[in-house]
Coordinates of C-alpha atoms and ligand atoms in Angstrom, one line a residue:
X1 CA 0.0 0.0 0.0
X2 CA 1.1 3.7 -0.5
X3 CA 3.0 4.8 2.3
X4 CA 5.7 6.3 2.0
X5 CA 8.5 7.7 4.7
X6 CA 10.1 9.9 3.3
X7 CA 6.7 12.5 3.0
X8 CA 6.3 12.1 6.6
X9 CA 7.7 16.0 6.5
X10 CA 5.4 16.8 3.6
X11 CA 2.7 15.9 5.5
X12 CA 4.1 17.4 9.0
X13 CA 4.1 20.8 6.9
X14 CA 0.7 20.2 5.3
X15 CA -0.7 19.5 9.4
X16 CA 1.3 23.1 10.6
X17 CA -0.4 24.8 7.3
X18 CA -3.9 23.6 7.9
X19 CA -3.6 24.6 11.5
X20 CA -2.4 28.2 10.7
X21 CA -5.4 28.2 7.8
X22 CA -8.1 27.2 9.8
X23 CA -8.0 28.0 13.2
X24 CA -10.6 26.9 15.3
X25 CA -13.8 28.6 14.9
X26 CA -17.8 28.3 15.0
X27 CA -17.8 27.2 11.6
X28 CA -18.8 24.0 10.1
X29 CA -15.7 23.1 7.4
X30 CA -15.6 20.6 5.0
X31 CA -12.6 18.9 2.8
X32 CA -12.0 16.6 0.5
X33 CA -9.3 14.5 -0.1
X34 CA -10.4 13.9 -3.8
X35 CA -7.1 10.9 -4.3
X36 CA -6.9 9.5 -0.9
X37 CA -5.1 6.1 -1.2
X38 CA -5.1 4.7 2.5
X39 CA -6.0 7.6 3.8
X40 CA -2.7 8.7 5.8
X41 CA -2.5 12.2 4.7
X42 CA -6.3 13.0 5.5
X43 CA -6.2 11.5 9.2
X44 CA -3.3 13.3 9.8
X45 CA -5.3 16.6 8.7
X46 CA -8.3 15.3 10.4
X47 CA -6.5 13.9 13.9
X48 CA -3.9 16.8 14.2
X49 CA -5.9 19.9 13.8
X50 CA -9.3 21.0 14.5
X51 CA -10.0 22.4 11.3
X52 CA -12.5 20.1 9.9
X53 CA -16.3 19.2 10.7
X54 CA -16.4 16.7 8.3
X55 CA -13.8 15.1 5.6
X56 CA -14.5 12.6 3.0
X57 CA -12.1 10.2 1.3
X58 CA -12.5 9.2 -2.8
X59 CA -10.4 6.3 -3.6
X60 CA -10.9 4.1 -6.9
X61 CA -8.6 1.8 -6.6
X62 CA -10.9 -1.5 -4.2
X63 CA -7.4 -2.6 -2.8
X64 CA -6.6 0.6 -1.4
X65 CA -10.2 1.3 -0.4
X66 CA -10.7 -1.5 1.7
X67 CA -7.0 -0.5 3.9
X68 CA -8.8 3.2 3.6
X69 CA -12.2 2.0 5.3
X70 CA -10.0 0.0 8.0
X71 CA -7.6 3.1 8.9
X72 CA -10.6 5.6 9.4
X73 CA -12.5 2.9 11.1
X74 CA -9.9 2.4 13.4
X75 CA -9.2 6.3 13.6
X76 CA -12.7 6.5 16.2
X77 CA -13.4 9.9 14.3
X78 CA -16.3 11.2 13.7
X79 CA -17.0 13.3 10.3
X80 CA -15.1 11.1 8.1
X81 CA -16.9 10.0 4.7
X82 CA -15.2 7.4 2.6
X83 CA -16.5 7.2 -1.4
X84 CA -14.9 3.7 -3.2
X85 CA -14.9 5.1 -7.2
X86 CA -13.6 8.1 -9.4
X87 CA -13.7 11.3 -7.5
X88 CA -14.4 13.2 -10.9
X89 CA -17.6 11.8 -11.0
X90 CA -19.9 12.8 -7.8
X91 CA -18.3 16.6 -7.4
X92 CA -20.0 18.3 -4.8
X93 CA -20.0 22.1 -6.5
X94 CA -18.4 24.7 -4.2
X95 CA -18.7 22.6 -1.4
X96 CA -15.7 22.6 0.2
X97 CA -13.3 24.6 2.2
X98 CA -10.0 22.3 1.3
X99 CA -9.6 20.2 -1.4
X100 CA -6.4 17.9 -1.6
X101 CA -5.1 16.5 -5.1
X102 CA -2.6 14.4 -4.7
X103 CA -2.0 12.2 -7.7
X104 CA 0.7 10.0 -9.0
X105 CA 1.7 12.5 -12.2
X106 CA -0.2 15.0 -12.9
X107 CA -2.9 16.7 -11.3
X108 CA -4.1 17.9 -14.6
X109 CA -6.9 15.2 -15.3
X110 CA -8.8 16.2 -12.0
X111 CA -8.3 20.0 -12.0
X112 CA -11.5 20.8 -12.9
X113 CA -13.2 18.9 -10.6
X114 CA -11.2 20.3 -8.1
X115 CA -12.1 23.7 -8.6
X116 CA -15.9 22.8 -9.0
X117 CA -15.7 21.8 -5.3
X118 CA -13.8 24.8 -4.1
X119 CA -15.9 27.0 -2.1
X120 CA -15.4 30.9 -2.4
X121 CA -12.4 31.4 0.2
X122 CA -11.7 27.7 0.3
X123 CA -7.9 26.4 0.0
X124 CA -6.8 23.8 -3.0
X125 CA -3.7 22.0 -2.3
X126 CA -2.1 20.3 -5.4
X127 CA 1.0 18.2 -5.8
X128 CA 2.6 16.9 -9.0
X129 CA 5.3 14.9 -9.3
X130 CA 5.8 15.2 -13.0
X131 CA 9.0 16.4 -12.8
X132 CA 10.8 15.9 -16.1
X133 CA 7.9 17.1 -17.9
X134 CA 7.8 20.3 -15.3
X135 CA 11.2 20.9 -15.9
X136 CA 12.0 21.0 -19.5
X137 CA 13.0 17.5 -20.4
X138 CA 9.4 16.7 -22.1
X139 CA 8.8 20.5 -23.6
X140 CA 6.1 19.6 -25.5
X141 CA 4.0 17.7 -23.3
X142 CA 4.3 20.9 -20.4
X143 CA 3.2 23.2 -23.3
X144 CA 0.1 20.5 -24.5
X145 CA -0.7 19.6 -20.4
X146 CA 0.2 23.2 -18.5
X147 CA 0.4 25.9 -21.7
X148 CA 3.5 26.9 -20.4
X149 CA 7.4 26.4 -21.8
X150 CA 9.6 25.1 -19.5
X151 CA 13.5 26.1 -18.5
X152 CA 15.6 22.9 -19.0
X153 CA 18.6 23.1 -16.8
X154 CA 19.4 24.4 -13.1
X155 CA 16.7 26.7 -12.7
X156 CA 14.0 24.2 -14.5
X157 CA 12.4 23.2 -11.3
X158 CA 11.4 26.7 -10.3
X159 CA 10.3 26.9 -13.7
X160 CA 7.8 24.0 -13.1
X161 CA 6.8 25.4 -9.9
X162 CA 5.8 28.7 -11.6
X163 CA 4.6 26.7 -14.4
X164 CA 1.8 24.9 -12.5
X165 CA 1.0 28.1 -10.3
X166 CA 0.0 29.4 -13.7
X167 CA -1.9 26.9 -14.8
X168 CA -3.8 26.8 -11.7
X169 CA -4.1 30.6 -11.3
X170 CA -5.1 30.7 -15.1
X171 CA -7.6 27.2 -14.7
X172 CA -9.0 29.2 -11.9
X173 CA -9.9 32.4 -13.7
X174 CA -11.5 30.9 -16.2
X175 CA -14.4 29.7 -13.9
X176 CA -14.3 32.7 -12.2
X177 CA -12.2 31.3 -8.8
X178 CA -9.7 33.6 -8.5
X179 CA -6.3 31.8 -6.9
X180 CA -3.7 33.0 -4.9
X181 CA -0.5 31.2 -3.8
X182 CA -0.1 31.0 -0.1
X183 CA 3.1 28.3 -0.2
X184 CA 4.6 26.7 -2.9
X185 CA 7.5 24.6 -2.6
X186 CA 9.9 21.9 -4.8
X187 CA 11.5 18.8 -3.3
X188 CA 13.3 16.1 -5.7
X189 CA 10.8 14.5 -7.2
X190 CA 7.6 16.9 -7.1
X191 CA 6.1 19.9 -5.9
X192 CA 3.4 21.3 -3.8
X193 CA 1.2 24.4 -4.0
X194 CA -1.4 25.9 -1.9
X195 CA -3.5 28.4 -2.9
X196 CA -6.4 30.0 -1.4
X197 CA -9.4 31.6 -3.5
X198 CA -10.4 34.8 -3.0
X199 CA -14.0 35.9 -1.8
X200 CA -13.8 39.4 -3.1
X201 CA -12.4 39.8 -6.8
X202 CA -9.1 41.9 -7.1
X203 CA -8.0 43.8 -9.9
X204 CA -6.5 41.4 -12.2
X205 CA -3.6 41.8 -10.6
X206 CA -2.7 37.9 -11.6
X207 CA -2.3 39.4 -15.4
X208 CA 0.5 41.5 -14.5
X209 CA 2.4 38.9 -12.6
X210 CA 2.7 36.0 -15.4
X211 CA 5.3 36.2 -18.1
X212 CA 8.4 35.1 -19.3
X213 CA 11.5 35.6 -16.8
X214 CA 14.3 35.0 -19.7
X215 CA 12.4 38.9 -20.6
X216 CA 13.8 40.1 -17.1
X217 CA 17.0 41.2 -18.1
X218 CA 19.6 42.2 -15.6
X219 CA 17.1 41.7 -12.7
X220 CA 17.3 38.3 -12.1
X221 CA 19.7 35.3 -12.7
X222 CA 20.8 34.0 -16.0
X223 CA 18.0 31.7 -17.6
X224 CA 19.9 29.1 -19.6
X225 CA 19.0 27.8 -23.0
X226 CA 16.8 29.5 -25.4
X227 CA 13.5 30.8 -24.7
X228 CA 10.4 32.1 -25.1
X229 CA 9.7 30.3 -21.4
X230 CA 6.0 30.4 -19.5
X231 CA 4.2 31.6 -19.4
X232 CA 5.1 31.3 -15.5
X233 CA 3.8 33.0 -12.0
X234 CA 6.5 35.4 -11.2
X235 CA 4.8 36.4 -8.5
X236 CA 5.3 35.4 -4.5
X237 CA 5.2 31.7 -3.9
X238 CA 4.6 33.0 0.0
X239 CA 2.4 34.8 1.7
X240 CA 4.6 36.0 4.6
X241 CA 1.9 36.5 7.3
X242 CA 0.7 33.1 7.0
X243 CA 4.2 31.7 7.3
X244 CA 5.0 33.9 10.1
X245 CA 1.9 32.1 12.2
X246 CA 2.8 28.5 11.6
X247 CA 3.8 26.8 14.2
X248 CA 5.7 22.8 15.0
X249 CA 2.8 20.7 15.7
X250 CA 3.6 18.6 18.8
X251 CA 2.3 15.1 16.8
X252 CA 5.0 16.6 14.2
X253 CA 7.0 12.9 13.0
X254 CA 10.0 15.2 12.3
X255 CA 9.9 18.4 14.4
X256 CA 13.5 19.2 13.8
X257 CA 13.3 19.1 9.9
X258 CA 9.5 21.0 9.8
X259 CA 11.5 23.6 12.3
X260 CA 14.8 24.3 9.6
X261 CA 12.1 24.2 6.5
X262 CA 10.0 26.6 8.2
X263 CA 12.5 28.8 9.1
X264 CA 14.1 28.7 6.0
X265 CA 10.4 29.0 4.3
X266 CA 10.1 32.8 6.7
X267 CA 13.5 33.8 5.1
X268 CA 13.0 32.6 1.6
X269 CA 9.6 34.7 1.7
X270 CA 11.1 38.2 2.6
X271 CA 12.6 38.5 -0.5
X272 CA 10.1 37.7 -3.5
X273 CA 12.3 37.7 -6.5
X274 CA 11.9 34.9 -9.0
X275 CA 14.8 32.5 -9.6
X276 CA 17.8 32.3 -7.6
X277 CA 21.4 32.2 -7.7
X278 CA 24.0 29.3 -6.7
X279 CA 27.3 30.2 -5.6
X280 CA 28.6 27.1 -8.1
X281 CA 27.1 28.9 -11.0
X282 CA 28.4 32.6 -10.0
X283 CA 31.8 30.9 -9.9
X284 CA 31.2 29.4 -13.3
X285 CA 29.4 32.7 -15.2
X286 CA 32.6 34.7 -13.5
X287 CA 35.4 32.0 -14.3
X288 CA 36.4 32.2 -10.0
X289 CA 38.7 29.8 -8.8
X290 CA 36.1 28.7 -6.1
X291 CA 32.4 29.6 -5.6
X292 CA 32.2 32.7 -3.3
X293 CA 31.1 31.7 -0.4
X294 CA 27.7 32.5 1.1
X295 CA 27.2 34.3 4.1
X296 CA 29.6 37.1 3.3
X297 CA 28.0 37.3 0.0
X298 CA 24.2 37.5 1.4
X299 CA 26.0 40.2 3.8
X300 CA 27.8 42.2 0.8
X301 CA 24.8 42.2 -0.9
X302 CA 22.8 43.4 2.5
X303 CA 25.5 45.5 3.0
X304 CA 24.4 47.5 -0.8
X305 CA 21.2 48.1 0.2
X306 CA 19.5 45.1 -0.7
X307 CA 17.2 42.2 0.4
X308 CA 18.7 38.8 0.1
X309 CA 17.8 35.5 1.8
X310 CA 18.7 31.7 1.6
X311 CA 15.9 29.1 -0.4
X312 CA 14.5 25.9 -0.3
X313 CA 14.9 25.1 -3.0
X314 CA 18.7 23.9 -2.7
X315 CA 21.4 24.2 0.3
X316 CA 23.5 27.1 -1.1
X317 CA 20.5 29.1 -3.2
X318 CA 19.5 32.2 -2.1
X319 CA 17.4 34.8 -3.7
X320 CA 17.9 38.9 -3.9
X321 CA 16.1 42.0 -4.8
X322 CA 19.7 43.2 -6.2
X323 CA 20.6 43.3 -10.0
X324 CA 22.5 40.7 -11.5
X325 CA 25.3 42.9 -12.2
X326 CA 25.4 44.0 -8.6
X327 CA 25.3 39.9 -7.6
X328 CA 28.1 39.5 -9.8
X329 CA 29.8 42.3 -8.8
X330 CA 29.6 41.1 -5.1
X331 CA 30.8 37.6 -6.0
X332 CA 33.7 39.0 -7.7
X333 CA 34.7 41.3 -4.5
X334 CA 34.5 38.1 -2.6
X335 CA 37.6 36.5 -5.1
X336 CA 40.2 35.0 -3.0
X337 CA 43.4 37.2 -3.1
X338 CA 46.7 35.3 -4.5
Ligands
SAM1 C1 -0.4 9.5 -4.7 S1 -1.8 8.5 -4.2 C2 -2.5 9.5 -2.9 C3 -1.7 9.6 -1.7 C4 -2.5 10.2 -0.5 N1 -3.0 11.5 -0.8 C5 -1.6 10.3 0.7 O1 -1.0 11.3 1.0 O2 -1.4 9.3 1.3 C6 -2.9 8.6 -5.5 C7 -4.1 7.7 -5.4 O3 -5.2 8.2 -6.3 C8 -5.9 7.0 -6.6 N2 -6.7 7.4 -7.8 C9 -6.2 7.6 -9.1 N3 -7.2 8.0 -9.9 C10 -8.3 8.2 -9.2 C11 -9.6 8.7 -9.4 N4 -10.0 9.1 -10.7 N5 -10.5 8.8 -8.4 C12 -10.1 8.4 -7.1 N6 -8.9 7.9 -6.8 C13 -8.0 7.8 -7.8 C14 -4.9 6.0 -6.8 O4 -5.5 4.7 -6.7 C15 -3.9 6.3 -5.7 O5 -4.2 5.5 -4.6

């Protein structure tokens, strides 16, 4: 059966973000785990937070329905609504205040549905582990499943990221839910969004904030290989408040880990610039004996006047409002001396 270890902090995070979306409160809130498996990430939601009144479970697969059944059986909660068959098919319209979509692949063949269920405010949470496809190596199946071009090379997986928060964003718009990223994140193999829809319409401010980042010129990192790329969400993948209120659950399976991801998710988000920079590939682009190293360099850069703040999205990336010619720049002041 699907279980898998190594998403035990996936799922830490997802608990931490569901508490600081849903506090507790008079209401009566639903979600719907719309590809459940056995279940594991949904009782986690359901047992470690108070945010739900009721949950149900679609699973098609018999094999992992029956395990399903047993785990929310033996779970003693109440609320919890299991449905054996394809979730696409009995869509409860804007019914829900979370919907989870957590495929094998893509998430593309259920999107729709998805966003039928959303209620007005409600929360979508999508993963998809496509990652080749995501991140340049397929181009033209991204541009036939997402309508976007993606970056092949380093900076490919933030590609994909923005990639999907498009499509979603774009999905959205077009039946009138209106989606805003609240985290967005990339591991190895796949990556996870949230996004909340809006109850009062903005200006289309989503418009202004897709595009092509190889168009950005000096003010972010060198995109590599030849473009046009996105359209892509070049917008924040964080909203900052939210981050700034989530707390370590104590049932947490790995506090220590959800701790250093948070934190470095709080850092990452004060500086919304697209794309990041790798002291490797400064040391490449500038033909340096040795990559600069980091702290003095996030420090120079502070030190300019500008933002700058580590990533998750690798150990050494870090992101800045500066220029690339004044990144560069402070690489090159950083050059050992001989
Ligand atoms: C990646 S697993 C879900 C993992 C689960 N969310 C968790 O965190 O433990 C995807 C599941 O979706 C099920 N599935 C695929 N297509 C489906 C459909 N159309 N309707 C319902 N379930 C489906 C598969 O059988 C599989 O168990």
């Amino acid at each position: 059966m699907f279980y898998n270890a190594a998403m035990e902090l996936d799922r830490d995070l997802n608990v931490a973000l569901v508490r600081g979306l849903f506090p507790p409160a008079p209401v009566a809130r639903r979600g719907w785990e719309m590809l459940a498996a056995t279940g594991v990430r949904g009782l986690r939601l359901v047992g470690e937070t108070d945010a739900f009144e009721r949950y149900d479970f679609h699973e098609r697969s018999p094999a992992a329905f029956a395990v399903l059944e047993r785990n929310v059986h033996e779970s003693g909660h109440a609320g919890l609504v299991t449905h054996l068959g394809d979730s696409r098919q009995s869509v409860e319209e804007r019914a829900f205040d979370y919907v989870d979509l957590d495929p094998f692949g893509t998430p593309e063949p259920f999107v729709n549905s998805a966003l039928r269920a959303l209620r007005p405010g409600g929360v979508l949470a999508v993963t998809a582990t496509d990652m080749p496809v995501l991140a340049g190596v397929a181009r033209g199946v991204c541009e036939r499943r997402y309508g976007g071009r993606p970056i092949r090379g380093s900076q490919g997986p933030e590609g994909g990221l923005r990639i999907l928060l498009a499509y979603l964003i774009r999905e959205g718009a077009r039946r009138s839910v209106e989606l805003e990223p609240v985290l967005s994140y990339l591991h190895d193999h796949y990556v996870r969004v949230f996004l909340k829809s809006r109850t009062a319409p903005s200006e289309n401010a989503a418009d202004a904030l897709m595009g092509d980042p190889s168009e950005s010129g000096d003010a972010g990192p060198e995109i590599s290989g030849s473009g046009p790329f996105g359209p892509m969400w070049l917008g924040p993948l964080f909203e900052g408040r939210l981050l700034a209120r989530l707390e370590v659950p104590a049932t947490a399976q790995r506090p220590a880990e959800l701790r250093k991801l948070l934190d470095r998710l709080r850092e990452e988000s004060t500086v919304e610039r697209p794309f990041y920079y790798e002291p490797n590939t400064l040391a490449s682009e500038l033909h340096l004996s040795e990559p600069p190293p980091l702290a003095p360099l996030l420090a120079g850069l502070r030190a300019r006047g500008f933002a700058a703040a580590r990533s998750h999205v690798r150990p050494s990336a870090f992101r800045t409002s500066a220029p690339r010619s004044v990144v560069q720049d402070a690489a090159q002041g950083l050059r050992p001396r001989s």
